[in-house]
mmCIF file of C-alpha atoms and ligand atoms in Angstrom:
data_model
loop_
_atom_site.group_PDB
_atom_site.id
_atom_site.type_symbol
_atom_site.label_atom_id
_atom_site.label_comp_id
_atom_site.label_asym_id
_atom_site.label_seq_id
_atom_site.Cartn_x
_atom_site.Cartn_y
_atom_site.Cartn_z
ATOM 1 C CA MET A 1 85.902 -10.279 1.887
ATOM 2 C CA ASN A 2 82.633 -8.381 2.159
ATOM 3 C CA LYS A 3 79.699 -10.467 1.030
ATOM 4 C CA ASN A 4 76.142 -9.693 0.268
ATOM 5 C CA ASN A 5 73.584 -11.778 -1.505
ATOM 6 C CA LEU A 6 72.922 -9.231 -4.236
ATOM 7 C CA GLY A 7 76.304 -9.707 -5.898
ATOM 8 C CA ASN A 8 77.314 -6.084 -5.468
ATOM 9 C CA THR A 9 81.032 -5.887 -6.058
ATOM 10 C CA ASP A 10 83.387 -4.288 -3.585
ATOM 11 C CA ILE A 11 87.088 -3.629 -4.042
ATOM 12 C CA SER A 12 88.227 -6.298 -1.582
ATOM 13 C CA SER A 13 86.346 -9.104 -3.343
ATOM 14 C CA ALA A 14 87.061 -7.858 -6.872
ATOM 15 C CA ASP A 15 90.768 -8.030 -6.064
ATOM 16 C CA ARG A 16 90.534 -11.750 -5.497
ATOM 17 C CA LEU A 17 88.111 -12.790 -8.250
ATOM 18 C CA ALA A 18 88.489 -12.936 -12.028
ATOM 19 C CA PHE A 19 86.998 -9.632 -13.002
ATOM 20 C CA SER A 20 85.403 -8.289 -16.185
ATOM 21 C CA GLN A 21 84.897 -4.527 -16.301
ATOM 22 C CA ALA A 22 82.471 -4.997 -19.225
ATOM 23 C CA CYS A 23 80.257 -7.192 -17.015
ATOM 24 C CA GLU A 24 80.284 -4.577 -14.287
ATOM 25 C CA ASN A 25 79.231 -1.937 -16.821
ATOM 26 C CA ASN A 26 76.492 -3.899 -18.567
ATOM 27 C CA LYS A 27 74.985 -5.988 -15.742
ATOM 28 C CA GLN A 28 72.347 -3.443 -14.634
ATOM 29 C CA PRO A 29 71.052 -2.578 -18.153
ATOM 30 C CA ILE A 30 70.890 -6.299 -19.004
ATOM 31 C CA LEU A 31 69.123 -7.059 -15.722
ATOM 32 C CA GLU A 32 66.429 -4.486 -16.504
ATOM 33 C CA VAL A 33 65.631 -6.309 -19.761
ATOM 34 C CA LEU A 34 65.738 -9.734 -18.097
ATOM 35 C CA GLN A 35 63.332 -8.572 -15.385
ATOM 36 C CA LYS A 36 60.800 -7.828 -18.142
ATOM 37 C CA GLN A 37 61.539 -10.746 -20.436
ATOM 38 C CA LEU A 38 61.873 -13.483 -17.804
ATOM 39 C CA GLN A 39 58.773 -12.588 -15.769
ATOM 40 C CA ASP A 40 57.084 -15.865 -16.688
ATOM 41 C CA SER A 41 60.193 -18.045 -16.813
ATOM 42 C CA THR A 42 61.088 -20.567 -14.143
ATOM 43 C CA HIS A 43 64.407 -22.146 -15.177
ATOM 44 C CA VAL A 44 67.144 -20.303 -17.062
ATOM 45 C CA LEU A 45 70.231 -21.910 -18.540
ATOM 46 C CA GLU A 46 73.077 -19.433 -19.034
ATOM 47 C CA VAL A 47 75.448 -20.541 -21.797
ATOM 48 C CA GLY A 48 79.052 -19.300 -21.552
ATOM 49 C CA SER A 49 78.838 -17.855 -18.039
ATOM 50 C CA GLY A 50 82.409 -16.556 -18.323
ATOM 51 C CA THR A 51 83.603 -15.112 -15.025
ATOM 52 C CA GLY A 52 80.237 -15.786 -13.338
ATOM 53 C CA GLN A 53 79.806 -12.107 -12.499
ATOM 54 C CA HIS A 54 76.540 -11.817 -14.396
ATOM 55 C CA SER A 55 75.040 -14.827 -12.650
ATOM 56 C CA VAL A 56 75.708 -13.577 -9.107
ATOM 57 C CA TYR A 57 74.122 -10.249 -10.008
ATOM 58 C CA PHE A 58 71.106 -11.596 -11.885
ATOM 59 C CA ALA A 59 70.044 -14.599 -9.779
ATOM 60 C CA PRO A 60 69.173 -12.777 -6.522
ATOM 61 C CA ARG A 61 67.350 -10.065 -8.486
ATOM 62 C CA LEU A 62 65.225 -12.651 -10.316
ATOM 63 C CA PRO A 63 64.178 -14.601 -7.230
ATOM 64 C CA HIS A 64 61.149 -16.232 -8.903
ATOM 65 C CA LEU A 65 63.394 -18.382 -11.132
ATOM 66 C CA GLN A 66 66.335 -20.781 -10.961
ATOM 67 C CA TRP A 67 69.564 -19.599 -12.632
ATOM 68 C CA GLN A 68 71.796 -22.393 -13.943
ATOM 69 C CA THR A 69 75.271 -21.364 -15.053
ATOM 70 C CA SER A 70 77.272 -23.349 -17.604
ATOM 71 C CA ASP A 71 80.503 -23.131 -19.513
ATOM 72 C CA VAL A 72 83.404 -25.218 -20.754
ATOM 73 C CA THR A 73 85.038 -26.849 -17.741
ATOM 74 C CA ASP A 74 88.156 -24.652 -17.872
ATOM 75 C CA ASN A 75 86.003 -21.748 -16.614
ATOM 76 C CA HIS A 76 84.273 -23.542 -13.750
ATOM 77 C CA GLN A 77 86.736 -22.669 -11.013
ATOM 78 C CA VAL A 78 86.443 -18.966 -11.793
ATOM 79 C CA ILE A 79 82.634 -19.095 -11.850
ATOM 80 C CA GLN A 80 82.491 -21.114 -8.650
ATOM 81 C CA ALA A 81 84.731 -18.570 -6.889
ATOM 82 C CA TRP A 82 82.143 -15.855 -7.610
ATOM 83 C CA HIS A 83 79.339 -18.169 -6.444
ATOM 84 C CA ASP A 84 81.228 -18.883 -3.222
ATOM 85 C CA ALA A 85 81.716 -15.159 -2.646
ATOM 86 C CA TYR A 86 78.092 -14.241 -3.474
ATOM 87 C CA PRO A 87 75.873 -17.275 -2.931
ATOM 88 C CA ALA A 88 72.179 -17.167 -3.757
ATOM 89 C CA SER A 89 69.617 -19.877 -3.122
ATOM 90 C CA ASN A 90 68.443 -19.841 -6.762
ATOM 91 C CA LEU A 91 71.958 -19.840 -8.295
ATOM 92 C CA TYR A 92 73.451 -23.154 -9.406
ATOM 93 C CA ALA A 93 77.071 -24.254 -9.786
ATOM 94 C CA PRO A 94 78.292 -24.371 -13.390
ATOM 95 C CA LEU A 95 77.338 -27.314 -15.568
ATOM 96 C CA ALA A 96 79.860 -28.603 -18.069
ATOM 97 C CA PHE A 97 78.395 -27.496 -21.380
ATOM 98 C CA ASN A 98 80.444 -27.313 -24.555
ATOM 99 C CA LEU A 99 78.615 -26.467 -27.767
ATOM 100 C CA LEU A 100 81.075 -28.645 -29.666
ATOM 101 C CA THR A 101 80.006 -31.845 -27.961
ATOM 102 C CA ASP A 102 76.983 -31.433 -25.700
ATOM 103 C CA SER A 103 73.205 -31.215 -25.912
ATOM 104 C CA ILE A 104 71.162 -28.829 -23.792
ATOM 105 C CA PRO A 105 70.593 -30.571 -20.463
ATOM 106 C CA LYS A 106 67.243 -30.794 -18.667
ATOM 107 C CA THR A 107 66.599 -29.226 -15.269
ATOM 108 C CA ASN A 108 67.106 -31.458 -12.239
ATOM 109 C CA THR A 109 63.372 -32.238 -12.226
ATOM 110 C CA GLY A 110 63.602 -33.479 -15.813
ATOM 111 C CA GLU A 111 61.755 -30.484 -17.262
ATOM 112 C CA PRO A 112 63.226 -28.462 -20.124
ATOM 113 C CA TYR A 113 64.726 -25.055 -19.371
ATOM 114 C CA ASP A 114 62.143 -22.485 -20.438
ATOM 115 C CA ALA A 115 64.770 -19.809 -21.126
ATOM 116 C CA ILE A 116 68.340 -19.782 -22.386
ATOM 117 C CA PHE A 117 70.498 -16.682 -21.946
ATOM 118 C CA THR A 118 73.904 -16.003 -23.410
ATOM 119 C CA ALA A 119 76.003 -12.835 -23.354
ATOM 120 C CA ASN A 120 78.952 -12.000 -25.555
ATOM 121 C CA THR A 121 79.341 -15.478 -26.980
ATOM 122 C CA LEU A 122 78.094 -15.294 -30.576
ATOM 123 C CA HIS A 123 81.039 -13.169 -31.726
ATOM 124 C CA ILE A 124 83.548 -15.441 -29.953
ATOM 125 C CA ILE A 125 82.473 -18.908 -31.068
ATOM 126 C CA ALA A 126 82.770 -20.068 -34.689
ATOM 127 C CA TRP A 127 79.711 -19.628 -36.911
ATOM 128 C CA SER A 128 79.224 -23.423 -36.932
ATOM 129 C CA LEU A 129 78.769 -23.241 -33.139
ATOM 130 C CA VAL A 130 76.379 -20.314 -33.429
ATOM 131 C CA GLU A 131 74.347 -22.572 -35.745
ATOM 132 C CA ARG A 132 74.608 -25.369 -33.185
ATOM 133 C CA LEU A 133 73.395 -23.124 -30.360
ATOM 134 C CA PHE A 134 70.251 -22.153 -32.271
ATOM 135 C CA GLU A 135 69.644 -25.743 -33.374
ATOM 136 C CA LEU A 136 69.960 -26.990 -29.770
ATOM 137 C CA ALA A 137 67.825 -24.162 -28.389
ATOM 138 C CA GLY A 138 65.137 -24.803 -30.991
ATOM 139 C CA GLU A 139 65.069 -28.485 -30.006
ATOM 140 C CA ALA A 140 65.212 -27.987 -26.239
ATOM 141 C CA LEU A 141 62.935 -25.021 -25.535
ATOM 142 C CA PRO A 142 59.233 -25.609 -24.920
ATOM 143 C CA PHE A 143 56.498 -23.642 -26.704
ATOM 144 C CA LYS A 144 56.973 -19.922 -25.878
ATOM 145 C CA GLY A 145 60.385 -20.629 -24.336
ATOM 146 C CA LYS A 146 62.941 -17.867 -24.904
ATOM 147 C CA LEU A 147 66.462 -17.638 -26.217
ATOM 148 C CA ILE A 148 67.936 -14.276 -25.185
ATOM 149 C CA VAL A 149 71.243 -13.151 -26.661
ATOM 150 C CA TYR A 150 73.278 -10.085 -25.728
ATOM 151 C CA GLY A 151 76.208 -8.611 -27.605
ATOM 152 C CA PRO A 152 77.213 -6.478 -30.589
ATOM 153 C CA PHE A 153 75.591 -7.113 -33.980
ATOM 154 C CA ASN A 154 75.994 -5.655 -37.443
ATOM 155 C CA GLU A 155 72.905 -4.297 -39.162
ATOM 156 C CA ASN A 156 72.131 -3.829 -42.873
ATOM 157 C CA GLY A 157 75.553 -5.252 -43.712
ATOM 158 C CA ARG A 158 77.340 -2.583 -41.674
ATOM 159 C CA TYR A 159 78.996 -2.068 -38.351
ATOM 160 C CA THR A 160 76.816 -0.013 -36.057
ATOM 161 C CA SER A 161 79.785 1.990 -34.722
ATOM 162 C CA VAL A 162 83.471 2.615 -35.246
ATOM 163 C CA SER A 163 84.205 0.953 -31.914
ATOM 164 C CA ASN A 164 82.418 -2.209 -33.069
ATOM 165 C CA GLN A 165 84.433 -2.156 -36.295
ATOM 166 C CA GLN A 166 87.662 -1.960 -34.296
ATOM 167 C CA PHE A 167 86.471 -4.681 -31.947
ATOM 168 C CA ASP A 168 85.592 -6.947 -34.896
ATOM 169 C CA LEU A 169 89.038 -6.493 -36.441
ATOM 170 C CA SER A 170 90.721 -7.328 -33.136
ATOM 171 C CA LEU A 171 88.535 -10.424 -32.718
ATOM 172 C CA ARG A 172 89.384 -11.676 -36.223
ATOM 173 C CA GLN A 173 93.100 -11.040 -35.743
ATOM 174 C CA ARG A 174 93.016 -13.187 -32.624
ATOM 175 C CA ASP A 175 90.845 -15.914 -34.192
ATOM 176 C CA PRO A 176 89.636 -15.782 -37.812
ATOM 177 C CA ASN A 177 86.547 -17.829 -36.806
ATOM 178 C CA SER A 178 85.387 -15.109 -34.420
ATOM 179 C CA GLY A 179 83.686 -11.884 -35.446
ATOM 180 C CA ILE A 180 80.605 -9.745 -34.941
ATOM 181 C CA ARG A 181 77.587 -11.457 -36.517
ATOM 182 C CA HIS A 182 74.988 -9.892 -38.793
ATOM 183 C CA LYS A 183 71.657 -9.501 -37.053
ATOM 184 C CA GLU A 184 69.812 -10.565 -40.211
ATOM 185 C CA ASP A 185 71.799 -13.835 -40.352
ATOM 186 C CA ILE A 186 70.959 -14.561 -36.715
ATOM 187 C CA ILE A 187 67.253 -13.872 -37.272
ATOM 188 C CA ALA A 188 67.212 -16.116 -40.360
ATOM 189 C CA LEU A 189 69.068 -18.870 -38.503
ATOM 190 C CA ALA A 190 66.624 -18.658 -35.607
ATOM 191 C CA LYS A 191 63.652 -19.012 -37.990
ATOM 192 C CA GLN A 192 65.072 -22.291 -39.293
ATOM 193 C CA HIS A 193 64.720 -23.627 -35.750
ATOM 194 C CA ASN A 194 61.240 -22.299 -34.977
ATOM 195 C CA LEU A 195 62.563 -19.357 -32.992
ATOM 196 C CA GLU A 196 60.986 -16.004 -33.850
ATOM 197 C CA LEU A 197 62.424 -12.618 -32.965
ATOM 198 C CA SER A 198 59.912 -11.261 -30.442
ATOM 199 C CA CYS A 199 61.764 -8.243 -29.042
ATOM 200 C CA GLU A 200 64.968 -6.329 -29.545
ATOM 201 C CA TYR A 201 66.673 -3.756 -27.345
ATOM 202 C CA GLN A 202 69.403 -1.239 -28.094
ATOM 203 C CA MET A 203 71.837 -1.428 -25.205
ATOM 204 C CA PRO A 204 74.675 0.840 -24.033
ATOM 205 C CA ALA A 205 78.052 0.720 -25.792
ATOM 206 C CA ASN A 206 76.562 -0.313 -29.149
ATOM 207 C CA ASN A 207 75.292 -3.667 -27.952
ATOM 208 C CA GLN A 208 71.867 -5.208 -28.402
ATOM 209 C CA ILE A 209 69.628 -7.808 -26.852
ATOM 210 C CA LEU A 210 67.680 -10.056 -29.198
ATOM 211 C CA VAL A 211 64.848 -12.117 -27.726
ATOM 212 C CA PHE A 212 63.680 -15.161 -29.656
ATOM 213 C CA GLN A 213 60.596 -17.134 -28.736
ATOM 214 C CA LYS A 214 59.804 -20.720 -29.661
ATOM 215 C CA ILE A 215 56.735 -20.708 -31.882
ATOM 216 C CA THR A 216 55.995 -24.420 -32.017
ATOM 217 C CA ALA A 217 55.410 -27.163 -29.462
ATOM 218 C CA ASN A 218 58.204 -29.196 -31.129
HETATM 219 C C1 SAM B 301 83.543 -13.377 -24.157
HETATM 220 S S1 SAM B 301 83.127 -14.666 -23.078
HETATM 221 C C2 SAM B 301 81.579 -14.093 -22.428
HETATM 222 C C3 SAM B 301 81.433 -14.443 -21.000
HETATM 223 C C4 SAM B 301 80.243 -13.804 -20.280
HETATM 224 N N1 SAM B 301 78.998 -14.336 -20.764
HETATM 225 C C5 SAM B 301 80.273 -12.305 -20.407
HETATM 226 O O1 SAM B 301 79.337 -11.702 -20.941
HETATM 227 O O2 SAM B 301 81.255 -11.706 -19.952
HETATM 228 C C6 SAM B 301 82.665 -16.004 -24.151
HETATM 229 C C7 SAM B 301 82.232 -17.251 -23.392
HETATM 230 O O3 SAM B 301 81.927 -18.291 -24.343
HETATM 231 C C8 SAM B 301 82.396 -19.495 -23.794
HETATM 232 N N2 SAM B 301 82.603 -20.494 -24.854
HETATM 233 C C9 SAM B 301 83.557 -20.487 -25.801
HETATM 234 N N3 SAM B 301 83.482 -21.600 -26.547
HETATM 235 C C10 SAM B 301 82.451 -22.323 -26.063
HETATM 236 C C11 SAM B 301 81.869 -23.575 -26.398
HETATM 237 N N4 SAM B 301 82.368 -24.326 -27.405
HETATM 238 N N5 SAM B 301 80.813 -24.020 -25.694
HETATM 239 C C12 SAM B 301 80.307 -23.279 -24.679
HETATM 240 N N6 SAM B 301 80.814 -22.073 -24.308
HETATM 241 C C13 SAM B 301 81.875 -21.615 -24.979
HETATM 242 C C14 SAM B 301 83.706 -19.094 -23.131
HETATM 243 O O4 SAM B 301 84.198 -20.070 -22.240
HETATM 244 C C15 SAM B 301 83.318 -17.807 -22.467
HETATM 245 O O5 SAM B 301 82.758 -17.996 -21.195
#
């Protein structure tokens, strides 16, 4: 397997690792936003790291911060395989974190994470868990800490594209609790937990990044 510490994928390694084409497509545009938004951050908790592909790409390109992956334990082996293939000194093995049962952990020095990032999770998890994520983030983040979410969102009560409409229908057929969320609902939910929308980015393939910042010191 060819390795390099920048998480660039080659055919030989991709053959052996759980692979998401969507992650390959969106990792560079997401990174460009994270490089701006996480300039002052030191410890990032990624919720729902999935395959781990994002983490091996982002961590070495954000060398000023520590990148902590997390997911439900069923996904840890897959994430760890990517970490073993593309290790980085600021990339940490997945923590067991299930929104159903867990609180946001502290960093290993006992400090709170000053940023939380999650990609493509809000349309998968039930709305009650979306509420839980924002509640936990609002409790755990320090003043000016950031919650950054990536994925598709509806706007003004509408799908933003035909492809998102089709995606939403397929999600709901698979699990009626899943579905693309309304941006306005997410912004209102965030406000309830002292998280204010500070930036938003239109991303390729009808996705968006929403950046929320904690506006109180708890
Ligand atoms: C569509 S995947 C996204 C993975 C990755 N972030 C990406 O962009 O490809 C949704 C992720 O949410 C995670 N997830 C689902 N339910 C969860 C829960 N209750 N607590 C924490 N993570 C959960 C899944 O394990 C999975 O990694």
